[in-house]
PDB file of C-alpha atoms in Angstrom:
ATOM      1  CA  ALA A  79       0.000   0.000   0.000  1.00 42.00           C
ATOM      2  CA  GLY A  80       1.131   3.512  -0.726  1.00 42.00           C
ATOM      3  CA  ALA A  81       1.652   5.936   2.120  1.00 43.00           C
ATOM      4  CA  GLY A  82      -1.016   8.491   2.844  1.00 54.00           C
ATOM      5  CA  VAL A  83      -3.775   9.619   0.497  1.00 58.00           C
ATOM      6  CA  ALA A  84      -3.455   8.359  -3.062  1.00 54.00           C
ATOM      7  CA  ALA A  85      -2.742  11.362  -5.253  1.00 45.00           C
ATOM      8  CA  SER A  86      -3.474   9.964  -8.707  1.00 51.00           C
ATOM      9  CA  GLY A  87      -6.299  11.514 -10.699  1.00 64.00           C
ATOM     10  CA  PRO A  88      -9.566   9.617 -11.124  1.00 73.00           C
ATOM     11  CA  CYS A  89     -10.254   7.361 -14.085  1.00 75.00           C
ATOM     12  CA  GLN A  90     -12.777   8.515 -16.653  1.00 79.00           C
ATOM     13  CA  PRO A  91     -15.862   6.473 -17.686  1.00 83.00           C
ATOM     14  CA  GLY A  92     -14.972   3.638 -20.009  1.00 78.00           C
ATOM     15  CA  ALA A  93     -11.313   3.592 -18.970  1.00 77.00           C
ATOM     16  CA  PRO A  94      -9.644   0.212 -18.430  1.00 83.00           C
ATOM     17  CA  PRO A  95      -8.145  -0.507 -15.017  1.00 85.00           C
ATOM     18  CA  PRO A  96      -4.971   1.594 -14.760  1.00 86.00           C
ATOM     19  CA  PRO A  97      -1.590  -0.050 -14.184  1.00 88.00           C
ATOM     20  CA  GLY A  98      -1.165  -0.894 -10.508  1.00 88.00           C
ATOM     21  CA  ALA A  99      -4.880  -0.873  -9.632  1.00 93.00           C
ATOM     22  CA  ARG A 100      -5.755  -3.964  -7.629  1.00 95.00           C
ATOM     23  CA  LEU A 101      -8.672  -6.054  -8.804  1.00 96.00           C
ATOM     24  CA  PRO A 102     -10.244  -9.104  -7.132  1.00 96.00           C
ATOM     25  CA  ARG A 103      -8.183 -12.261  -7.581  1.00 95.00           C
ATOM     26  CA  ARG A 104      -9.634 -15.745  -7.846  1.00 93.00           C
ATOM     27  CA  GLY A 105      -8.851 -17.756  -4.730  1.00 93.00           C
ATOM     28  CA  ALA A 106      -7.800 -14.715  -2.684  1.00 95.00           C
ATOM     29  CA  ARG A 107      -9.603 -13.033   0.178  1.00 95.00           C
ATOM     30  CA  ASN A 108     -10.793  -9.911  -1.657  1.00 96.00           C
ATOM     31  CA  VAL A 109     -11.948  -7.076   0.614  1.00 97.00           C
ATOM     32  CA  LEU A 110     -13.186  -3.608  -0.327  1.00 97.00           C
ATOM     33  CA  VAL A 111     -12.961  -1.310   2.707  1.00 97.00           C
ATOM     34  CA  THR A 112     -14.773   2.031   2.811  1.00 96.00           C
ATOM     35  CA  SER A 113     -15.346   4.660   5.467  1.00 95.00           C
ATOM     36  CA  ALA A 114     -18.182   7.181   5.582  1.00 94.00           C
ATOM     37  CA  LEU A 115     -17.742   9.866   2.928  1.00 95.00           C
ATOM     38  CA  PRO A 116     -17.026  13.172   4.718  1.00 93.00           C
ATOM     39  CA  TYR A 117     -19.125  16.091   3.517  1.00 92.00           C
ATOM     40  CA  VAL A 118     -16.977  18.563   1.641  1.00 93.00           C
ATOM     41  CA  ASN A 119     -18.213  21.832   3.115  1.00 88.00           C
ATOM     42  CA  ASN A 120     -16.017  21.902   6.226  1.00 88.00           C
ATOM     43  CA  VAL A 121     -12.574  21.106   7.587  1.00 91.00           C
ATOM     44  CA  PRO A 122     -12.281  17.571   9.028  1.00 90.00           C
ATOM     45  CA  HIS A 123     -11.630  17.317  12.750  1.00 88.00           C
ATOM     46  CA  LEU A 124     -10.488  14.565  15.109  1.00 89.00           C
ATOM     47  CA  GLY A 125     -14.040  13.318  15.541  1.00 87.00           C
ATOM     48  CA  ASN A 126     -14.279  12.621  11.798  1.00 84.00           C
ATOM     49  CA  ILE A 127     -11.019  10.715  11.849  1.00 90.00           C
ATOM     50  CA  ILE A 128     -11.687   8.723  15.016  1.00 90.00           C
ATOM     51  CA  GLY A 129     -15.328   8.070  14.133  1.00 86.00           C
ATOM     52  CA  CYS A 130     -14.765   6.148  10.904  1.00 87.00           C
ATOM     53  CA  VAL A 131     -11.567   6.902   8.978  1.00 94.00           C
ATOM     54  CA  LEU A 132      -9.069   5.644  11.567  1.00 94.00           C
ATOM     55  CA  SER A 133     -10.899   2.399  12.349  1.00 94.00           C
ATOM     56  CA  ALA A 134     -11.221   1.573   8.644  1.00 96.00           C
ATOM     57  CA  ASP A 135      -7.551   2.413   8.093  1.00 97.00           C
ATOM     58  CA  VAL A 136      -6.496   0.117  10.950  1.00 97.00           C
ATOM     59  CA  TYR A 137      -8.682  -2.667   9.559  1.00 97.00           C
ATOM     60  CA  ALA A 138      -7.275  -2.260   6.044  1.00 97.00           C
ATOM     61  CA  ARG A 139      -3.690  -2.319   7.383  1.00 97.00           C
ATOM     62  CA  TYR A 140      -4.498  -5.474   9.364  1.00 98.00           C
ATOM     63  CA  LEU A 141      -5.917  -7.180   6.278  1.00 97.00           C
ATOM     64  CA  ARG A 142      -2.860  -6.259   4.226  1.00 97.00           C
ATOM     65  CA  GLN A 143      -0.573  -7.768   6.856  1.00 97.00           C
ATOM     66  CA  ARG A 144      -2.699 -10.925   6.794  1.00 97.00           C
ATOM     67  CA  GLY A 145      -2.145 -11.192   3.048  1.00 96.00           C
ATOM     68  CA  ALA A 146      -5.632 -10.199   1.897  1.00 97.00           C
ATOM     69  CA  ASN A 147      -6.174  -8.497  -1.434  1.00 97.00           C
ATOM     70  CA  VAL A 148      -7.665  -5.248  -0.108  1.00 97.00           C
ATOM     71  CA  ILE A 149      -8.385  -1.718  -1.286  1.00 97.00           C
ATOM     72  CA  TYR A 150      -9.397   1.143   0.985  1.00 98.00           C
ATOM     73  CA  ILE A 151     -11.673   3.688  -0.705  1.00 96.00           C
ATOM     74  CA  CYS A 152     -13.023   7.021   0.520  1.00 97.00           C
ATOM     75  CA  GLY A 153     -13.663  10.548  -0.757  1.00 96.00           C
ATOM     76  CA  THR A 154     -15.586  13.756  -0.294  1.00 96.00           C
ATOM     77  CA  ASP A 155     -19.377  13.921  -0.655  1.00 96.00           C
ATOM     78  CA  GLU A 156     -19.850  17.067  -2.741  1.00 96.00           C
ATOM     79  CA  TYR A 157     -23.377  17.541  -4.096  1.00 95.00           C
ATOM     80  CA  GLY A 158     -26.406  18.987  -2.361  1.00 88.00           C
ATOM     81  CA  THR A 159     -27.808  22.002  -0.603  1.00 83.00           C
ATOM     82  CA  ALA A 160     -25.093  22.282   2.059  1.00 85.00           C
ATOM     83  CA  THR A 161     -22.507  22.935  -0.659  1.00 92.00           C
ATOM     84  CA  GLU A 162     -24.684  25.624  -2.223  1.00 88.00           C
ATOM     85  CA  ILE A 163     -25.123  27.326   1.155  1.00 84.00           C
ATOM     86  CA  LYS A 164     -21.387  27.197   1.874  1.00 90.00           C
ATOM     87  CA  ALA A 165     -20.631  28.600  -1.575  1.00 92.00           C
ATOM     88  CA  MET A 166     -23.028  31.497  -0.996  1.00 87.00           C
ATOM     89  CA  SER A 167     -21.445  32.269   2.374  1.00 88.00           C
ATOM     90  CA  GLU A 168     -17.916  32.375   0.898  1.00 94.00           C
ATOM     91  CA  GLY A 169     -18.812  34.085  -2.370  1.00 94.00           C
ATOM     92  CA  LEU A 170     -17.652  31.140  -4.459  1.00 96.00           C
ATOM     93  CA  THR A 171     -19.266  28.714  -6.888  1.00 96.00           C
ATOM     94  CA  PRO A 172     -20.181  25.225  -5.645  1.00 96.00           C
ATOM     95  CA  GLN A 173     -17.398  23.754  -7.792  1.00 96.00           C
ATOM     96  CA  GLN A 174     -14.848  26.160  -6.307  1.00 97.00           C
ATOM     97  CA  ILE A 175     -15.994  25.256  -2.786  1.00 97.00           C
ATOM     98  CA  CYS A 176     -15.640  21.554  -3.561  1.00 97.00           C
ATOM     99  CA  ASP A 177     -12.171  22.011  -5.072  1.00 97.00           C
ATOM    100  CA  LYS A 178     -11.059  24.038  -2.057  1.00 97.00           C
ATOM    101  CA  TYR A 179     -12.300  21.707   0.665  1.00 96.00           C
ATOM    102  CA  HIS A 180     -11.486  18.464  -1.148  1.00 97.00           C
ATOM    103  CA  ALA A 181      -7.846  19.555  -1.184  1.00 96.00           C
ATOM    104  CA  ILE A 182      -8.043  20.408   2.539  1.00 96.00           C
ATOM    105  CA  HIS A 183      -9.550  17.019   3.373  1.00 96.00           C
ATOM    106  CA  ALA A 184      -6.929  15.170   1.336  1.00 95.00           C
ATOM    107  CA  GLU A 185      -4.090  17.075   3.010  1.00 96.00           C
ATOM    108  CA  VAL A 186      -5.434  16.440   6.526  1.00 95.00           C
ATOM    109  CA  TYR A 187      -5.691  12.696   5.926  1.00 95.00           C
ATOM    110  CA  ARG A 188      -2.280  12.690   4.278  1.00 95.00           C
ATOM    111  CA  TRP A 189      -0.813  14.391   7.371  1.00 95.00           C
ATOM    112  CA  PHE A 190      -2.299  11.637   9.541  1.00 94.00           C
ATOM    113  CA  ASP A 191      -0.831   9.035   7.148  1.00 95.00           C
ATOM    114  CA  VAL A 192      -4.203   7.453   6.441  1.00 96.00           C
ATOM    115  CA  GLN A 193      -3.460   4.871   3.765  1.00 95.00           C
ATOM    116  CA  PHE A 194      -6.316   5.192   1.322  1.00 96.00           C
ATOM    117  CA  ASP A 195      -5.756   3.407  -1.952  1.00 96.00           C
ATOM    118  CA  HIS A 196      -7.847   6.157  -3.476  1.00 96.00           C
ATOM    119  CA  PHE A 197      -9.380   9.284  -1.952  1.00 96.00           C
ATOM    120  CA  GLY A 198     -11.814  10.552  -4.554  1.00 96.00           C
ATOM    121  CA  ARG A 199     -14.914  12.714  -4.767  1.00 96.00           C
ATOM    122  CA  THR A 200     -18.515  12.514  -5.928  1.00 96.00           C
ATOM    123  CA  SER A 201     -18.544  15.394  -8.444  1.00 95.00           C
ATOM    124  CA  THR A 202     -17.095  13.226 -11.215  1.00 95.00           C
ATOM    125  CA  PRO A 203     -18.221  11.882 -14.609  1.00 95.00           C
ATOM    126  CA  TYR A 204     -18.347   8.355 -13.148  1.00 95.00           C
ATOM    127  CA  GLN A 205     -20.728   9.526 -10.415  1.00 96.00           C
ATOM    128  CA  LYS A 206     -23.042  11.025 -13.017  1.00 97.00           C
ATOM    129  CA  GLU A 207     -22.908   7.931 -15.219  1.00 96.00           C
ATOM    130  CA  ILE A 208     -23.523   5.386 -12.470  1.00 97.00           C
ATOM    131  CA  ALA A 209     -26.163   7.405 -10.593  1.00 97.00           C
ATOM    132  CA  GLN A 210     -28.117   8.046 -13.782  1.00 97.00           C
ATOM    133  CA  SER A 211     -27.833   4.382 -14.767  1.00 97.00           C
ATOM    134  CA  ILE A 212     -29.223   3.227 -11.410  1.00 97.00           C
ATOM    135  CA  PHE A 213     -32.058   5.751 -11.686  1.00 97.00           C
ATOM    136  CA  THR A 214     -32.872   4.590 -15.217  1.00 97.00           C
ATOM    137  CA  ASP A 215     -32.979   0.950 -14.104  1.00 97.00           C
ATOM    138  CA  CYS A 216     -35.310   1.866 -11.228  1.00 97.00           C
ATOM    139  CA  HIS A 217     -37.549   3.808 -13.602  1.00 97.00           C
ATOM    140  CA  GLN A 218     -37.691   1.064 -16.240  1.00 97.00           C
ATOM    141  CA  ASN A 219     -38.491  -1.553 -13.590  1.00 96.00           C
ATOM    142  CA  GLY A 220     -41.400   0.440 -12.185  1.00 97.00           C
ATOM    143  CA  PHE A 221     -39.814   1.284  -8.837  1.00 97.00           C
ATOM    144  CA  LEU A 222     -40.372   5.050  -9.149  1.00 97.00           C
ATOM    145  CA  LEU A 223     -43.440   7.246  -9.059  1.00 97.00           C
ATOM    146  CA  ALA A 224     -43.976  10.938  -9.740  1.00 97.00           C
ATOM    147  CA  LYS A 225     -45.959  13.038  -7.279  1.00 95.00           C
ATOM    148  CA  THR A 226     -47.003  16.668  -7.264  1.00 95.00           C
ATOM    149  CA  THR A 227     -46.406  18.127  -3.837  1.00 88.00           C
ATOM    150  CA  GLN A 228     -46.544  21.397  -1.998  1.00 89.00           C
ATOM    151  CA  GLN A 229     -43.113  22.844  -1.369  1.00 90.00           C
ATOM    152  CA  LEU A 230     -41.823  25.992   0.262  1.00 92.00           C
ATOM    153  CA  TYR A 231     -40.764  28.685  -2.183  1.00 93.00           C
ATOM    154  CA  SER A 232     -38.684  31.778  -1.461  1.00 92.00           C
ATOM    155  CA  GLU A 233     -40.020  34.804  -3.297  1.00 92.00           C
ATOM    156  CA  ALA A 234     -36.922  36.712  -2.178  1.00 90.00           C
ATOM    157  CA  LEU A 235     -34.563  34.183  -3.817  1.00 85.00           C
ATOM    158  CA  GLY A 236     -36.889  33.198  -6.647  1.00 86.00           C
ATOM    159  CA  LYS A 237     -36.561  29.426  -6.123  1.00 85.00           C
ATOM    160  CA  PHE A 238     -37.934  26.427  -4.299  1.00 88.00           C
ATOM    161  CA  LEU A 239     -36.196  25.796  -1.014  1.00 88.00           C
ATOM    162  CA  ALA A 240     -34.426  22.528  -0.354  1.00 81.00           C
ATOM    163  CA  ASP A 241     -34.600  21.046   3.143  1.00 83.00           C
ATOM    164  CA  ARG A 242     -31.476  22.728   4.470  1.00 79.00           C
ATOM    165  CA  TYR A 243     -32.651  26.172   3.434  1.00 86.00           C
ATOM    166  CA  VAL A 244     -35.563  25.902   5.889  1.00 93.00           C
ATOM    167  CA  GLN A 245     -35.739  25.950   9.667  1.00 95.00           C
ATOM    168  CA  GLY A 246     -38.691  26.197  11.998  1.00 96.00           C
ATOM    169  CA  GLN A 247     -40.457  24.672  14.961  1.00 96.00           C
ATOM    170  CA  CYS A 248     -40.662  20.878  15.173  1.00 96.00           C
ATOM    171  CA  PRO A 249     -44.326  19.788  15.107  1.00 95.00           C
ATOM    172  CA  LEU A 250     -43.542  16.888  17.448  1.00 93.00           C
ATOM    173  CA  CYS A 251     -41.354  18.289  20.252  1.00 96.00           C
ATOM    174  CA  GLY A 252     -41.561  22.058  19.671  1.00 95.00           C
ATOM    175  CA  TYR A 253     -37.817  22.598  19.139  1.00 95.00           C
ATOM    176  CA  ASP A 254     -37.463  26.033  17.504  1.00 94.00           C
ATOM    177  CA  ASP A 255     -34.495  25.311  15.206  1.00 93.00           C
ATOM    178  CA  ALA A 256     -35.538  22.049  13.552  1.00 95.00           C
ATOM    179  CA  ARG A 257     -34.167  21.593  10.037  1.00 92.00           C
ATOM    180  CA  GLY A 258     -36.330  20.955   7.017  1.00 90.00           C
ATOM    181  CA  ASP A 259     -35.320  17.288   6.885  1.00 88.00           C
ATOM    182  CA  GLN A 260     -34.925  16.345  10.547  1.00 91.00           C
ATOM    183  CA  CYS A 261     -35.300  17.625  14.089  1.00 93.00           C
ATOM    184  CA  ASP A 262     -31.971  17.322  15.882  1.00 92.00           C
ATOM    185  CA  ALA A 263     -33.714  17.511  19.265  1.00 93.00           C
ATOM    186  CA  CYS A 264     -36.049  14.514  18.971  1.00 93.00           C
ATOM    187  CA  GLY A 265     -34.721  12.820  15.807  1.00 87.00           C
ATOM    188  CA  LYS A 266     -38.006  12.933  13.880  1.00 87.00           C
ATOM    189  CA  LEU A 267     -37.612  12.861  10.086  1.00 87.00           C
ATOM    190  CA  LEU A 268     -39.460  15.817   8.605  1.00 89.00           C
ATOM    191  CA  ASN A 269     -40.582  17.460   5.422  1.00 86.00           C
ATOM    192  CA  PRO A 270     -40.080  21.255   5.333  1.00 91.00           C
ATOM    193  CA  THR A 271     -43.834  21.802   4.960  1.00 91.00           C
ATOM    194  CA  GLU A 272     -44.407  20.153   8.363  1.00 94.00           C
ATOM    195  CA  LEU A 273     -42.449  22.829  10.237  1.00 95.00           C
ATOM    196  CA  VAL A 274     -44.353  25.400  12.274  1.00 95.00           C
ATOM    197  CA  ASN A 275     -43.451  29.014  11.426  1.00 95.00           C
ATOM    198  CA  PRO A 276     -40.883  28.069   8.749  1.00 95.00           C
ATOM    199  CA  ARG A 277     -38.181  30.549   7.732  1.00 95.00           C
ATOM    200  CA  CYS A 278     -35.654  30.647   4.915  1.00 93.00           C
ATOM    201  CA  THR A 279     -32.125  30.375   6.320  1.00 88.00           C
ATOM    202  CA  ALA A 280     -30.604  32.134   3.304  1.00 84.00           C
ATOM    203  CA  SER A 281     -32.829  35.223   3.219  1.00 87.00           C
ATOM    204  CA  GLY A 282     -34.446  35.259   6.654  1.00 90.00           C
ATOM    205  CA  THR A 283     -37.867  35.676   5.049  1.00 94.00           C
ATOM    206  CA  THR A 284     -41.003  33.584   5.394  1.00 95.00           C
ATOM    207  CA  PRO A 285     -41.450  31.239   2.427  1.00 95.00           C
ATOM    208  CA  VAL A 286     -44.757  30.572   0.671  1.00 95.00           C
ATOM    209  CA  MET A 287     -46.274  27.296  -0.506  1.00 94.00           C
ATOM    210  CA  ARG A 288     -46.212  26.342  -4.201  1.00 94.00           C
ATOM    211  CA  SER A 289     -46.749  23.155  -6.213  1.00 94.00           C
ATOM    212  CA  THR A 290     -43.852  21.216  -7.710  1.00 92.00           C
ATOM    213  CA  GLU A 291     -43.378  17.700  -9.084  1.00 94.00           C
ATOM    214  CA  HIS A 292     -40.792  15.222  -7.800  1.00 95.00           C
ATOM    215  CA  MET A 293     -39.781  11.621  -8.328  1.00 97.00           C
ATOM    216  CA  TYR A 294     -40.147   9.140  -5.460  1.00 97.00           C
ATOM    217  CA  LEU A 295     -38.605   5.747  -4.830  1.00 97.00           C
ATOM    218  CA  ASP A 296     -41.577   3.418  -4.310  1.00 97.00           C
ATOM    219  CA  LEU A 297     -40.330   1.778  -1.108  1.00 96.00           C
ATOM    220  CA  PRO A 298     -43.687   0.105  -0.252  1.00 96.00           C
ATOM    221  CA  LYS A 299     -43.437  -1.780  -3.565  1.00 96.00           C
ATOM    222  CA  LEU A 300     -39.946  -2.943  -2.600  1.00 95.00           C
ATOM    223  CA  THR A 301     -40.697  -3.872   1.029  1.00 96.00           C
ATOM    224  CA  ASP A 302     -40.942  -7.665   0.616  1.00 95.00           C
ATOM    225  CA  ARG A 303     -37.828  -7.846  -1.542  1.00 95.00           C
ATOM    226  CA  LEU A 304     -35.934  -5.546   0.824  1.00 95.00           C
ATOM    227  CA  SER A 305     -36.998  -7.536   3.912  1.00 96.00           C
ATOM    228  CA  ALA A 306     -35.746 -10.769   2.367  1.00 97.00           C
ATOM    229  CA  TRP A 307     -32.426  -9.146   1.508  1.00 96.00           C
ATOM    230  CA  ILE A 308     -32.040  -7.701   5.028  1.00 97.00           C
ATOM    231  CA  ASP A 309     -32.709 -11.100   6.638  1.00 96.00           C
ATOM    232  CA  LYS A 310     -29.881 -12.572   4.563  1.00 96.00           C
ATOM    233  CA  ALA A 311     -27.426  -9.653   4.576  1.00 95.00           C
ATOM    234  CA  SER A 312     -27.698  -8.953   8.314  1.00 96.00           C
ATOM    235  CA  VAL A 313     -26.525 -12.486   9.081  1.00 96.00           C
ATOM    236  CA  GLU A 314     -23.856 -12.764   6.390  1.00 93.00           C
ATOM    237  CA  GLY A 315     -22.598  -9.250   7.112  1.00 90.00           C
ATOM    238  CA  PHE A 316     -22.540  -9.612  10.908  1.00 93.00           C
ATOM    239  CA  TRP A 317     -24.724  -6.529  11.468  1.00 95.00           C
ATOM    240  CA  THR A 318     -24.766  -5.172  14.998  1.00 95.00           C
ATOM    241  CA  ASN A 319     -27.887  -5.667  17.100  1.00 96.00           C
ATOM    242  CA  ASN A 320     -28.481  -1.929  17.040  1.00 96.00           C
ATOM    243  CA  SER A 321     -28.372  -1.834  13.218  1.00 95.00           C
ATOM    244  CA  ILE A 322     -30.834  -4.709  13.001  1.00 96.00           C
ATOM    245  CA  GLN A 323     -33.221  -3.161  15.539  1.00 95.00           C
ATOM    246  CA  VAL A 324     -33.238   0.230  13.797  1.00 93.00           C
ATOM    247  CA  THR A 325     -33.791  -1.388  10.402  1.00 95.00           C
ATOM    248  CA  GLN A 326     -36.590  -3.626  11.656  1.00 94.00           C
ATOM    249  CA  ALA A 327     -38.267  -0.641  13.339  1.00 93.00           C
ATOM    250  CA  TRP A 328     -38.424   1.140   9.973  1.00 91.00           C
ATOM    251  CA  LEU A 329     -39.944  -1.928   8.337  1.00 94.00           C
ATOM    252  CA  LYS A 330     -42.425  -2.466  11.161  1.00 93.00           C
ATOM    253  CA  THR A 331     -43.825   1.068  10.945  1.00 91.00           C
ATOM    254  CA  GLY A 332     -44.177   0.687   7.169  1.00 93.00           C
ATOM    255  CA  LEU A 333     -41.932   2.176   4.519  1.00 94.00           C
ATOM    256  CA  GLN A 334     -43.186   5.258   2.695  1.00 93.00           C
ATOM    257  CA  PRO A 335     -42.318   6.536  -0.797  1.00 94.00           C
ATOM    258  CA  ARG A 336     -39.110   8.580  -0.505  1.00 93.00           C
ATOM    259  CA  CYS A 337     -38.423  11.638  -2.624  1.00 92.00           C
ATOM    260  CA  ILE A 338     -35.167  11.345  -4.611  1.00 96.00           C
ATOM    261  CA  THR A 339     -35.138  14.625  -6.582  1.00 95.00           C
ATOM    262  CA  ARG A 340     -34.638  18.258  -5.679  1.00 90.00           C
ATOM    263  CA  ASP A 341     -35.093  21.685  -7.294  1.00 89.00           C
ATOM    264  CA  LEU A 342     -31.384  22.513  -7.272  1.00 87.00           C
ATOM    265  CA  LYS A 343     -28.649  23.194  -9.788  1.00 89.00           C
ATOM    266  CA  TRP A 344     -25.666  21.611  -8.000  1.00 93.00           C
ATOM    267  CA  GLY A 345     -26.069  17.885  -8.453  1.00 95.00           C
ATOM    268  CA  VAL A 346     -26.494  15.057 -10.936  1.00 97.00           C
ATOM    269  CA  PRO A 347     -29.264  15.943 -13.433  1.00 96.00           C
ATOM    270  CA  VAL A 348     -32.268  13.631 -13.647  1.00 97.00           C
ATOM    271  CA  PRO A 349     -31.956  11.798 -17.010  1.00 97.00           C
ATOM    272  CA  LEU A 350     -35.608  11.953 -17.957  1.00 96.00           C
ATOM    273  CA  ALA A 351     -37.363  14.123 -20.528  1.00 94.00           C
ATOM    274  CA  GLY A 352     -38.935  17.120 -18.804  1.00 93.00           C
ATOM    275  CA  TRP A 353     -36.947  16.567 -15.613  1.00 95.00           C
ATOM    276  CA  GLU A 354     -33.554  17.878 -16.690  1.00 91.00           C
ATOM    277  CA  HIS A 355     -33.920  20.985 -14.501  1.00 90.00           C
ATOM    278  CA  LYS A 356     -33.999  18.835 -11.369  1.00 94.00           C
ATOM    279  CA  VAL A 357     -31.151  16.942  -9.698  1.00 95.00           C
ATOM    280  CA  PHE A 358     -30.926  13.886  -7.482  1.00 97.00           C
ATOM    281  CA  TYR A 359     -31.467  14.348  -3.775  1.00 92.00           C
ATOM    282  CA  VAL A 360     -28.139  13.886  -1.991  1.00 87.00           C
ATOM    283  CA  TRP A 361     -29.371  10.843  -0.026  1.00 86.00           C
ATOM    284  CA  PHE A 362     -30.017   9.038  -3.321  1.00 94.00           C
ATOM    285  CA  ASP A 363     -26.835  10.335  -4.891  1.00 93.00           C
ATOM    286  CA  ALA A 364     -24.275  10.145  -2.075  1.00 94.00           C
ATOM    287  CA  PRO A 365     -24.303   6.380  -1.329  1.00 96.00           C
ATOM    288  CA  ILE A 366     -23.538   5.780  -5.007  1.00 97.00           C
ATOM    289  CA  GLY A 367     -20.305   7.673  -4.337  1.00 97.00           C
ATOM    290  CA  TYR A 368     -18.752   4.540  -2.839  1.00 97.00           C
ATOM    291  CA  VAL A 369     -19.214   2.843  -6.205  1.00 97.00           C
ATOM    292  CA  SER A 370     -18.142   5.783  -8.371  1.00 97.00           C
ATOM    293  CA  ILE A 371     -15.039   6.445  -6.260  1.00 97.00           C
ATOM    294  CA  THR A 372     -14.094   2.795  -6.682  1.00 97.00           C
ATOM    295  CA  ALA A 373     -14.476   3.393 -10.422  1.00 96.00           C
ATOM    296  CA  GLY A 374     -12.229   6.427 -10.083  1.00 95.00           C
ATOM    297  CA  TYR A 375      -9.578   4.055  -8.760  1.00 96.00           C
ATOM    298  CA  ALA A 376     -10.137   0.939 -10.882  1.00 95.00           C
ATOM    299  CA  GLY A 377     -11.755   2.232 -14.071  1.00 94.00           C
ATOM    300  CA  GLU A 378     -14.213  -0.285 -15.498  1.00 93.00           C
ATOM    301  CA  GLY A 379     -12.698  -2.759 -13.045  1.00 94.00           C
ATOM    302  CA  TRP A 380     -15.082  -1.315 -10.435  1.00 96.00           C
ATOM    303  CA  ARG A 381     -17.630  -3.914 -11.524  1.00 95.00           C
ATOM    304  CA  ASP A 382     -15.324  -6.714 -10.407  1.00 95.00           C
ATOM    305  CA  TRP A 383     -15.349  -5.267  -6.869  1.00 97.00           C
ATOM    306  CA  TRP A 384     -19.063  -4.489  -6.635  1.00 96.00           C
ATOM    307  CA  PHE A 385     -20.376  -7.456  -8.662  1.00 93.00           C
ATOM    308  CA  PRO A 386     -17.943 -10.196  -7.656  1.00 86.00           C
ATOM    309  CA  LYS A 387     -18.055 -13.443  -9.573  1.00 81.00           C
ATOM    310  CA  ALA A 388     -18.840 -16.537  -7.564  1.00 65.00           C
TER     311      ALA A 388
END
């Protein structure tokens, strides 16, 4: 393994595995290690490193010493509302913010000698290609549905407000600074329209309600298939009791359709006629970053890691 954060540039879509990139080997113990993708809009601190990066690094080093064929992948999570807000606050474009903080993240991890095989990012051509491909497969298989909803709109900014642009009072516990997607006081998942006395965090004004159309992942339709997969994966993957309990609680209360698009500019465009002005919601987009960052390391060899042959 190389020392510190791998500095090579990412592969482009369609590229063969570059010289030196490790691919799964028949008969070997092949292990792909990842740690949670840090969001790009801040400087990493010790909590970030101790919370996930260090433990994954130690595990990857251990596997290497045991002779396993292992790669350790990570990178910055770069799309979404938080990047837009940070860019506005610093007077930069979202791309400039991502370039700035990605370099800071890479340097911090390099200083700590974290031995990533590749430290990439999600604002790449591979991310766009793979995310759009997954969306298209979901759409063609009937796992998506379009819904017209009421959404908060800022007349001062002239745009619909994503979750993080809205704060207000939690309808469940009364906390005054609940975010548009979740209340940090009680943990309730929210929609911005559920907040009491909502306010726009960017302009300080009171938003109004307008209609807009979004695409939803039809989770109720996938419940039986997902439950069967969880029963198998939780055993084979040695999930913790806490992970199993949280997952089962979600299933027990009944899964609801989950919105996967947003009225933003900074993100992966929705590849559907009439939807090009919308982008993927970061919680649909970001998990795909683990796959696309692997592709940034291994080129088209990423499929060998994520779709291993028996």
